[in-house]
Every structure is written in structure tokens, then in C-alpha cells.
Amino acid sequence: MPEVIVTVRSLVRRRREPVAVQMFRSTAAAVVSYVVALWLSSEPAPLTAPLTALLVVQVTLYTTLTTAIRRVNSVVAGVLVAIGFSALVGLTWWSLGLVILTSLVVGHLVRVDEFVPEVAISAMLVLGVTQVAATAWDRVLETLIGAVVGLLFNVFLAPPVWVAPASEAITSLAGRMRDLMDHLGQELAEHTPVEKAAARLHEARRLDNDIAQVDSALRQAEDSLRLNPRVKEGLLFRLVLRTGLDTLEICAVVLRVCCRTLTDLARTRTDGSLFPDDVATALRELFGHMAIAVESFAVLITAQISASAEEAEERLTQELAAAWVSRERAALLLQEEARSRPGSWQLYGALLAEADRVLDELGVEKRSERLVEELDRHARLQHIRYPKLQRLWRIRSSDDR
């Protein structure tokens, strides 16, 4: 009995999670479309309607709308191909192959993307029955029912917003970058074998896979904000997250180069620590401040679902200022160290240049500049894509004045 109670409580807690919400919405849309198709279609088991509803009720309203259009186009195209072939030839092995080939070509021409096979499937199913016309239009009707039901579900039961999972993915990525910087800072005063330095380099390279996963989650979040009636200022949210991820990606690339520099330095230090104690202390402080700055930056760009935006920005500003101080102290010490080790001055300079790039990218001014550029770029694209709509908007704005 206690286990049942725990399970029920777990389900109740998860009922508002995007995945759970999406499962219930898809199931309800499929059932409703099937009931409507039973009432309107002459088919005894109109399963095309719930199948279409399942495909149409996607994660976001934007993808639902685009999927519905492509799905209906693919079925109608397949039906038209089947009707045309049924009037000319019967069903034989060669006509079947010709129908499939023609349907696939037509599917690419009408640009239904992932539903290109659906054109051939619809054509084959319609061509394989005796009453071609009745079956053809029943299939179109069922597809329309499923598409309409799916769209109505997303209009009246707004889909979940996937900003929170994307924000969590960004925060997790920043946490892994912070941990790597902390580890690098702690190892600067130690004897670091080349194998250990190379392991850190591989760890930095694995951040590329993490960024790809975060990018996928962010794309889903961006789609969930488009055309969603539950979201205000969706464009700003999307651009804040996207430009923030771009910044973290640049920092990850620079961090990988930094690990490469330290690996090259480890090859020249086979019998001692990478740096003397005073230099290592200054660099450890620098990496520590950069690690906290990366974490604070992630909190700041995900602040639309967090109450700690001001605190994160203040902390980021403080850590960047402290990092620049540590960087200047480290630069002076490395300059002195380079006199006694002239063969390492290039690696020292590269290490400082990489730290400069990370600190510059995380700066609040740089973030604001990149966000303004993206807003301007989006406005230009909207003007190019929808010139008439933009002209009407300007006329309306001038009339309001």
C-alpha cells in the first residue's frame, strides 16, 4: 500500500511535466479523432484519423501546424496519384513500382519533407482496393479529421512550453565547464603527466557532444515559444537562450584550446609542476573566477524562469572584475617566468589570450551587443519574408500616432 501511494504521488508531481502533458494530449487527440471519423467516414475502422492526430499533435504548436499541412499534402498527393493510375492501369507488379516511384517524386516536388513515404503509402492503399474513389476520399477525410482535431487540441489546450528543460540543459553544460575549469586550476601547481593533461583535453572535447544535446533541447524550446498563446515575449526568450548558448559554445571551444595549451606545456615539464607556486596561485584564482562566471552567466540567461536574475548579473560582474585582476597579476608573473624559461613564452601568451577570450565573451556588454544584433537580424528577415505585412504594420503605427 505505501508503494502505491508513493507511485500515485509521483504521477501527480509529474502531471505538469512537458513529457507527461504531451502523452496525455496525444492520447486524447487520437481518441477524439477516431470517434469523429467513425461518425463521418464510411470506413468501419478509420484508423488513419487517430494516426494523423498522433503525428500532428507534436510537441509544440508551431511544429503541429507545419506537420498538419505537410501530412495533409502528402495524403492528398498520394490519393491523386492513385486515382490517376487507377484510370489508366490496374494493379500489377510493374504498375505498383511505377506508382511508388511516381509518388516519391511527387512527394519531393510538393515538399512534404519527412512525409514523402506517406505519399507512396497513400497511393498504394488506395490503388489496392476495388472502390478507388470511395476509399480515396475516405482516406483524405480521415486525414483531415485527424489534422483538424490535432490543431484544435493545440489551439484550445495549449501545448507545454519546453523552456525549463532547455534551461536545465544549459545550466548543466555550464556546470560541467565550471568543474573542468576548477580541476585545471587545482592541478596547475602539481606535477601533471602528459597522460593526465591529455585526459583533461578529451574531457574538454566531450563538451562538443554536450553542446549538441543542449542545442537540440533549445530548438525544441524555441519551437514551443512560437505561436504559443501562453507565452508573451517569446521572441526575446528565444534569442536570449540562443545567444547565451552561442556564448557558451565559444567558451567551450576556447576551453578546449586552453587544455591543449596545458597539454603542450606538460610535455615540457616532465620532472616538475607546470608553474611555480606564485604563478600557479594567480592562475588558480583566475580559473576559479572564470568557473564561477560561467555558472553565473548560465543562471543569468535562463532567468526568465528564475527569480535570481539580478543576483546572477551582479555576481557575474563581480567575478569578471576579480578575474581581470587575477589575469593581470598572472600576466606579470608569467612575464618574469618567461625570462627564465624563454622556450615557453608562446604557451604562456596563448594561455593568457585564451583567458582573455573567455572573459570577453562572458561580459555583460558583449551579451547585450549580441542580443541587439540578433534582434536586428530577425527584424530584417521578417521584412524580407513578409514585406507586405511589415508595410501594413508601419502604416498602422503611423495612423496610431
Short mmCIF file of C-alpha atoms in Angstrom, two decimals:
data_model
loop_
_atom_site.label_atom_id
_atom_site.label_comp_id
_atom_site.label_asym_id
_atom_site.label_seq_id
_atom_site.Cartn_x
_atom_site.Cartn_y
_atom_site.Cartn_z
CA MET A 1 0.00 0.00 0.00
CA PRO A 2 2.74 2.56 0.82
CA GLU A 3 4.37 1.81 -2.54
CA VAL A 4 1.07 2.53 -4.33
CA ILE A 5 0.76 5.86 -2.51
CA VAL A 6 4.32 6.79 -3.48
CA THR A 7 3.62 5.90 -7.11
CA VAL A 8 0.42 7.97 -7.16
CA ARG A 9 2.22 10.94 -5.60
CA SER A 10 4.98 10.62 -8.17
CA LEU A 11 2.44 10.67 -11.01
CA VAL A 12 0.71 13.70 -9.52
CA ARG A 13 4.02 15.55 -9.30
CA ARG A 14 4.85 14.64 -12.90
CA ARG A 15 1.47 15.56 -14.36
CA ARG A 16 2.70 19.05 -15.28
CA GLU A 17 5.98 17.92 -16.81
CA PRO A 18 6.13 18.50 -20.59
CA VAL A 19 6.58 14.80 -21.43
CA ALA A 20 3.59 13.72 -19.33
CA VAL A 21 1.43 16.54 -20.67
CA GLN A 22 2.34 15.63 -24.23
CA MET A 23 1.45 11.94 -23.72
CA PHE A 24 -2.00 12.75 -22.40
CA ARG A 25 -2.65 15.31 -25.13
CA SER A 26 -1.63 12.90 -27.91
CA THR A 27 -3.77 10.08 -26.50
CA ALA A 28 -6.84 12.29 -26.09
CA ALA A 29 -6.47 13.76 -29.59
CA ALA A 30 -6.18 10.29 -31.16
CA VAL A 31 -9.28 9.01 -29.37
CA VAL A 32 -11.36 12.08 -30.25
CA SER A 33 -10.33 11.95 -33.91
CA TYR A 34 -11.25 8.26 -34.08
CA VAL A 35 -14.72 8.92 -32.65
CA VAL A 36 -15.29 11.77 -35.09
CA ALA A 37 -14.07 9.64 -38.01
CA LEU A 38 -16.45 6.81 -37.04
CA TRP A 39 -19.28 9.30 -37.29
CA LEU A 40 -18.27 10.93 -40.59
CA SER A 41 -16.39 8.25 -42.53
CA SER A 42 -17.84 5.17 -44.20
CA GLU A 43 -14.83 3.06 -43.21
CA PRO A 44 -15.55 0.50 -40.45
CA ALA A 45 -12.20 1.19 -38.73
CA PRO A 46 -10.94 4.67 -39.73
CA LEU A 47 -7.51 4.37 -38.11
CA THR A 48 -5.97 6.97 -40.42
CA ALA A 49 -7.63 9.71 -38.36
CA PRO A 50 -6.04 8.80 -34.98
CA LEU A 51 -2.73 8.07 -36.74
CA THR A 52 -2.77 11.55 -38.25
CA ALA A 53 -3.72 13.08 -34.90
CA LEU A 54 -0.76 11.36 -33.22
CA LEU A 55 1.59 12.71 -35.86
CA VAL A 56 0.04 16.16 -35.92
CA VAL A 57 -0.17 16.78 -32.17
CA GLN A 58 3.53 17.37 -31.93
CA VAL A 59 5.43 18.85 -29.03
CA THR A 60 4.79 22.46 -30.00
CA LEU A 61 2.07 24.49 -31.72
CA TYR A 62 4.49 25.61 -34.42
CA THR A 63 5.51 22.06 -35.37
CA THR A 64 1.89 20.93 -35.10
CA LEU A 65 0.80 23.49 -37.67
CA THR A 66 3.65 22.72 -40.09
CA THR A 67 3.25 18.96 -39.60
CA ALA A 68 -0.50 19.10 -40.25
CA ILE A 69 0.00 20.95 -43.52
CA ARG A 70 2.67 18.54 -44.75
CA ARG A 71 0.68 15.50 -43.62
CA VAL A 72 -2.49 16.57 -45.46
CA ASN A 73 -0.50 17.49 -48.57
CA SER A 74 1.20 14.10 -48.62
CA VAL A 75 -2.08 12.17 -48.37
CA VAL A 76 -3.85 14.28 -50.99
CA ALA A 77 -0.88 13.92 -53.34
CA GLY A 78 -0.85 10.14 -52.88
CA VAL A 79 -4.60 9.91 -53.45
CA LEU A 80 -4.39 11.95 -56.65
CA VAL A 81 -1.56 9.75 -57.96
CA ALA A 82 -3.61 6.61 -57.18
CA ILE A 83 -6.73 7.96 -58.87
CA GLY A 84 -4.74 8.86 -61.95
CA PHE A 85 -3.14 5.41 -62.19
CA SER A 86 -6.41 3.57 -61.48
CA ALA A 87 -7.96 5.23 -64.50
CA LEU A 88 -5.11 4.05 -66.75
CA VAL A 89 -3.81 0.70 -65.44
CA GLY A 90 -4.70 -1.95 -62.89
CA LEU A 91 -2.60 -3.24 -60.03
CA THR A 92 0.36 -5.28 -61.30
CA TRP A 93 3.94 -5.61 -60.18
CA TRP A 94 5.18 -3.09 -62.73
CA SER A 95 2.35 -0.61 -62.13
CA LEU A 96 2.96 -0.86 -58.38
CA GLY A 97 6.63 0.01 -58.88
CA LEU A 98 5.67 2.88 -61.18
CA VAL A 99 3.15 4.18 -58.63
CA ILE A 100 5.74 4.09 -55.83
CA LEU A 101 8.37 5.84 -57.94
CA THR A 102 5.92 8.49 -59.12
CA SER A 103 4.62 9.04 -55.60
CA LEU A 104 8.12 9.54 -54.18
CA VAL A 105 8.97 12.01 -56.95
CA VAL A 106 5.71 13.90 -56.34
CA GLY A 107 6.38 13.89 -52.59
CA HIS A 108 9.70 15.67 -53.11
CA LEU A 109 8.11 18.11 -55.56
CA VAL A 110 5.36 19.16 -53.11
CA ARG A 111 7.96 19.43 -50.31
CA VAL A 112 6.34 17.33 -47.61
CA ASP A 113 9.75 16.57 -46.07
CA GLU A 114 9.52 13.58 -43.69
CA PHE A 115 6.12 12.59 -45.10
CA VAL A 116 7.44 11.70 -48.57
CA PRO A 117 6.90 7.94 -47.89
CA GLU A 118 3.32 8.80 -46.85
CA VAL A 119 2.59 9.83 -50.45
CA ALA A 120 3.54 6.36 -51.71
CA ILE A 121 1.74 4.64 -48.82
CA SER A 122 -1.49 6.52 -49.53
CA ALA A 123 -1.24 5.76 -53.25
CA MET A 124 -0.66 2.03 -52.64
CA LEU A 125 -3.50 1.70 -50.13
CA VAL A 126 -5.95 3.43 -52.44
CA LEU A 127 -4.80 1.59 -55.56
CA GLY A 128 -5.14 -1.77 -53.83
CA VAL A 129 -8.92 -1.56 -53.31
CA THR A 130 -11.75 -2.09 -55.74
CA GLN A 131 -13.67 1.11 -54.98
CA VAL A 132 -10.85 3.51 -55.59
CA ALA A 133 -12.79 6.77 -55.46
CA ALA A 134 -14.68 6.00 -52.24
CA THR A 135 -11.58 4.74 -50.44
CA ALA A 136 -9.50 7.65 -51.70
CA TRP A 137 -11.78 10.34 -50.41
CA ASP A 138 -12.41 8.47 -47.16
CA ARG A 139 -8.65 8.49 -46.56
CA VAL A 140 -8.49 12.21 -47.30
CA LEU A 141 -11.44 12.80 -44.97
CA GLU A 142 -9.86 10.79 -42.16
CA THR A 143 -6.56 12.64 -42.59
CA LEU A 144 -8.35 15.98 -42.45
CA ILE A 145 -10.24 14.90 -39.33
CA GLY A 146 -7.03 13.89 -37.57
CA ALA A 147 -5.27 17.10 -38.64
CA VAL A 148 -8.14 19.36 -37.57
CA VAL A 149 -8.55 17.62 -34.22
CA GLY A 150 -4.82 17.89 -33.60
CA LEU A 151 -4.81 21.59 -34.42
CA LEU A 152 -7.86 22.25 -32.24
CA PHE A 153 -6.19 20.50 -29.33
CA ASN A 154 -3.21 22.80 -29.63
CA VAL A 155 -5.39 25.88 -30.01
CA PHE A 156 -7.71 25.24 -27.06
CA LEU A 157 -5.32 23.13 -24.96
CA ALA A 158 -2.05 24.97 -25.39
CA PRO A 159 0.99 22.69 -25.64
CA PRO A 160 3.62 22.72 -22.90
CA VAL A 161 6.46 25.19 -23.03
CA TRP A 162 9.85 23.46 -23.16
CA VAL A 163 11.92 26.37 -21.86
CA ALA A 164 12.57 24.73 -18.49
CA PRO A 165 14.24 21.57 -19.91
CA ALA A 166 16.36 23.70 -22.24
CA SER A 167 17.37 25.98 -19.36
CA GLU A 168 18.29 22.96 -17.26
CA ALA A 169 20.42 21.63 -20.13
CA ILE A 170 22.22 24.98 -20.43
CA THR A 171 22.81 25.13 -16.68
CA SER A 172 24.11 21.55 -16.70
CA LEU A 173 26.50 22.37 -19.55
CA ALA A 174 27.81 25.40 -17.65
CA GLY A 175 28.26 23.20 -14.57
CA ARG A 176 30.46 20.77 -16.49
CA MET A 177 32.53 23.64 -17.86
CA ARG A 178 32.86 25.05 -14.33
CA ASP A 179 34.05 21.70 -12.98
CA LEU A 180 36.63 21.39 -15.74
CA MET A 181 37.99 24.88 -15.00
CA ASP A 182 38.16 24.09 -11.29
CA HIS A 183 40.10 20.90 -11.97
CA LEU A 184 42.51 22.72 -14.27
CA GLY A 185 43.14 25.39 -11.65
CA GLN A 186 43.80 22.84 -8.91
CA GLU A 187 46.35 20.95 -10.99
CA LEU A 188 48.50 23.93 -12.01
CA ALA A 189 50.86 23.65 -9.03
CA GLU A 190 51.16 19.85 -9.32
CA HIS A 191 53.30 17.62 -11.43
CA THR A 192 50.97 16.87 -14.34
CA PRO A 193 51.90 13.92 -16.54
CA VAL A 194 51.09 14.28 -20.21
CA GLU A 195 48.51 11.50 -19.89
CA LYS A 196 46.61 13.41 -17.21
CA ALA A 197 46.70 16.65 -19.22
CA ALA A 198 45.52 14.74 -22.32
CA ALA A 199 42.63 13.32 -20.29
CA ARG A 200 41.53 16.87 -19.48
CA LEU A 201 41.79 17.69 -23.17
CA HIS A 202 39.50 14.77 -24.04
CA GLU A 203 37.10 15.94 -21.33
CA ALA A 204 37.01 19.36 -22.98
CA ARG A 205 36.41 17.78 -26.38
CA ARG A 206 33.42 15.88 -25.00
CA LEU A 207 31.78 19.24 -24.36
CA ASP A 208 31.02 19.30 -28.10
CA ASN A 209 28.59 16.40 -27.63
CA ASP A 210 27.03 18.16 -24.65
CA ILE A 211 26.55 21.31 -26.73
CA ALA A 212 24.83 19.29 -29.47
CA GLN A 213 22.38 17.88 -26.91
CA VAL A 214 21.71 21.32 -25.46
CA ASP A 215 21.17 22.67 -28.97
CA SER A 216 18.55 20.00 -29.61
CA ALA A 217 16.74 20.86 -26.37
CA LEU A 218 16.94 24.56 -27.22
CA ARG A 219 15.47 24.02 -30.68
CA GLN A 220 12.51 22.28 -29.07
CA ALA A 221 12.14 25.17 -26.63
CA GLU A 222 12.30 27.70 -29.48
CA ASP A 223 9.54 25.89 -31.35
CA SER A 224 7.41 25.73 -28.21
CA LEU A 225 7.57 29.52 -27.90
CA ARG A 226 6.48 30.16 -31.49
CA LEU A 227 2.75 30.87 -31.90
CA ASN A 228 2.12 29.76 -28.31
CA PRO A 229 -0.74 31.78 -26.73
CA ARG A 230 0.62 31.02 -23.24
CA VAL A 231 3.86 32.90 -23.86
CA LYS A 232 4.47 36.64 -24.03
CA GLU A 233 7.71 37.99 -25.49
CA GLY A 234 8.54 34.57 -26.89
CA LEU A 235 10.97 36.05 -29.43
CA LEU A 236 13.03 37.69 -26.69
CA PHE A 237 13.15 34.45 -24.68
CA ARG A 238 14.30 32.51 -27.73
CA LEU A 239 17.04 34.97 -28.62
CA VAL A 240 18.31 35.25 -25.04
CA LEU A 241 18.70 31.48 -24.80
CA ARG A 242 20.15 31.12 -28.30
CA THR A 243 22.74 33.89 -27.93
CA GLY A 244 23.60 32.56 -24.47
CA LEU A 245 24.26 29.10 -25.87
CA ASP A 246 26.37 30.63 -28.64
CA THR A 247 28.50 32.32 -25.97
CA LEU A 248 28.91 29.08 -24.00
CA GLU A 249 29.85 27.26 -27.20
CA ILE A 250 32.60 29.79 -27.93
CA CYS A 251 33.84 29.46 -24.35
CA ALA A 252 33.85 25.67 -24.67
CA VAL A 253 35.97 25.91 -27.84
CA VAL A 254 38.40 28.29 -26.11
CA LEU A 255 38.50 26.00 -23.08
CA ARG A 256 39.44 23.10 -25.33
CA VAL A 257 42.27 25.16 -26.82
CA CYS A 258 43.35 26.06 -23.28
CA CYS A 259 43.53 22.37 -22.38
CA ARG A 260 45.62 21.83 -25.49
CA THR A 261 47.99 24.56 -24.36
CA LEU A 262 48.34 22.99 -20.92
CA THR A 263 48.93 19.58 -22.54
CA ASP A 264 51.73 21.03 -24.65
CA LEU A 265 53.15 22.65 -21.53
CA ALA A 266 53.03 19.31 -19.67
CA ARG A 267 55.24 17.80 -22.38
CA THR A 268 57.94 20.31 -21.50
CA ARG A 269 57.58 19.77 -17.72
CA THR A 270 58.31 16.09 -17.30
CA ASP A 271 60.03 16.46 -13.94
CA GLY A 272 58.13 19.15 -12.05
CA SER A 273 54.97 21.18 -11.67
CA LEU A 274 53.55 23.19 -14.55
CA PHE A 275 54.16 26.53 -12.81
CA PRO A 276 55.95 27.88 -9.75
CA ASP A 277 53.79 28.35 -6.66
CA ASP A 278 53.18 32.09 -7.06
CA VAL A 279 52.21 31.77 -10.74
CA ALA A 280 50.05 28.73 -10.02
CA THR A 281 48.22 30.62 -7.26
CA ALA A 282 47.43 33.55 -9.58
CA LEU A 283 46.27 31.25 -12.37
CA ARG A 284 44.23 29.16 -9.92
CA GLU A 285 42.41 32.31 -8.84
CA LEU A 286 41.88 33.24 -12.48
CA PHE A 287 40.39 29.84 -13.37
CA GLY A 288 38.29 29.89 -10.20
CA HIS A 289 36.77 33.26 -11.03
CA MET A 290 36.15 32.17 -14.64
CA ALA A 291 34.43 28.99 -13.41
CA ILE A 292 32.03 30.96 -11.20
CA ALA A 293 31.48 33.49 -14.01
CA VAL A 294 30.44 30.73 -16.43
CA GLU A 295 27.98 29.36 -13.89
CA SER A 296 26.57 32.84 -13.16
CA PHE A 297 26.24 33.52 -16.89
CA ALA A 298 24.12 30.38 -17.31
CA VAL A 299 21.85 31.44 -14.44
CA LEU A 300 21.52 34.90 -15.98
CA ILE A 301 20.46 33.76 -19.46
CA THR A 302 17.89 31.34 -18.01
CA ALA A 303 16.49 34.00 -15.69
CA GLN A 304 13.08 34.15 -17.40
CA ILE A 305 12.14 31.11 -15.32
CA SER A 306 14.24 32.13 -12.33
CA ALA A 307 13.92 34.82 -9.67
CA SER A 308 17.70 35.27 -9.32
CA ALA A 309 18.45 37.36 -12.44
CA GLU A 310 19.73 40.45 -10.62
CA GLU A 311 21.79 38.38 -8.22
CA ALA A 312 23.30 36.38 -11.10
CA GLU A 313 24.20 39.52 -13.06
CA GLU A 314 25.77 41.15 -10.01
CA ARG A 315 27.73 38.01 -9.23
CA LEU A 316 28.84 37.69 -12.85
CA THR A 317 30.06 41.30 -12.89
CA GLN A 318 31.98 40.81 -9.64
CA GLU A 319 33.62 37.58 -10.76
CA LEU A 320 34.64 39.04 -14.13
CA ALA A 321 36.19 42.05 -12.39
CA ALA A 322 38.07 39.78 -9.99
CA ALA A 323 39.15 37.56 -12.88
CA TRP A 324 40.65 40.51 -14.76
CA VAL A 325 42.63 41.46 -11.64
CA SER A 326 43.91 37.89 -11.32
CA ARG A 327 44.68 37.85 -15.02
CA GLU A 328 46.86 40.99 -14.77
CA ARG A 329 48.75 39.57 -11.80
CA ALA A 330 49.25 36.26 -13.61
CA ALA A 331 50.46 38.11 -16.72
CA LEU A 332 53.18 39.93 -14.77
CA LEU A 333 54.32 36.73 -13.09
CA LEU A 334 54.31 34.81 -16.38
CA GLN A 335 56.36 37.58 -17.96
CA GLU A 336 59.00 37.12 -15.30
CA GLU A 337 58.80 33.34 -15.61
CA ALA A 338 59.28 33.57 -19.38
CA ARG A 339 62.67 35.21 -18.85
CA SER A 340 63.91 32.10 -17.08
CA ARG A 341 62.12 29.77 -19.48
CA PRO A 342 62.28 31.52 -22.87
CA GLY A 343 61.10 28.41 -24.70
CA SER A 344 57.68 28.60 -23.04
CA TRP A 345 56.73 32.21 -23.75
CA GLN A 346 54.45 31.25 -26.64
CA LEU A 347 52.46 28.86 -24.44
CA TYR A 348 52.23 31.46 -21.67
CA GLY A 349 50.95 34.04 -24.12
CA ALA A 350 48.45 31.59 -25.57
CA LEU A 351 47.12 30.76 -22.10
CA LEU A 352 46.56 34.44 -21.32
CA ALA A 353 44.94 35.06 -24.72
CA GLU A 354 42.53 32.19 -24.15
CA ALA A 355 41.58 33.57 -20.73
CA ASP A 356 41.03 36.99 -22.31
CA ARG A 357 38.65 35.50 -24.88
CA VAL A 358 36.55 33.71 -22.25
CA LEU A 359 36.30 36.82 -20.07
CA ASP A 360 35.42 38.98 -23.07
CA GLU A 361 32.68 36.60 -24.24
CA LEU A 362 31.10 36.43 -20.78
CA GLY A 363 30.99 40.21 -20.40
CA VAL A 364 27.56 41.80 -19.91
CA GLU A 365 28.27 44.36 -22.66
CA LYS A 366 29.17 41.62 -25.12
CA ARG A 367 25.96 39.75 -24.27
CA SER A 368 23.82 42.87 -24.79
CA GLU A 369 25.58 43.63 -28.08
CA ARG A 370 24.99 40.12 -29.40
CA LEU A 371 21.32 40.21 -28.34
CA VAL A 372 20.74 43.53 -30.11
CA GLU A 373 22.39 42.16 -33.26
CA GLU A 374 20.11 39.13 -33.22
CA LEU A 375 17.01 41.28 -32.74
CA ASP A 376 18.04 43.44 -35.70
CA ARG A 377 18.78 40.40 -37.83
CA HIS A 378 15.39 38.89 -37.00
CA ALA A 379 13.65 42.16 -37.92
CA ARG A 380 15.46 42.25 -41.27
CA LEU A 381 14.50 38.63 -42.01
CA GLN A 382 10.86 39.36 -41.17
CA HIS A 383 10.94 42.33 -43.52
CA ILE A 384 12.38 40.19 -46.33
CA ARG A 385 9.96 37.30 -45.81
CA TYR A 386 6.80 39.32 -45.21
CA PRO A 387 7.25 42.75 -46.85
CA LYS A 388 3.51 43.41 -47.20
CA LEU A 389 2.86 42.57 -43.55
CA GLN A 390 5.66 44.88 -42.45
CA ARG A 391 4.29 47.67 -44.69
CA LEU A 392 0.83 47.31 -43.19
CA TRP A 393 2.32 47.35 -39.69
CA ARG A 394 4.18 50.62 -40.43
CA ILE A 395 1.03 52.20 -41.86
CA ARG A 396 -0.95 51.18 -38.80
CA SER A 397 1.75 52.53 -36.49
CA SER A 398 1.78 55.88 -38.31
CA ASP A 399 -2.02 56.10 -38.09
CA ASP A 400 -1.89 55.47 -34.35
CA ARG A 401 0.45 58.40 -33.97
#
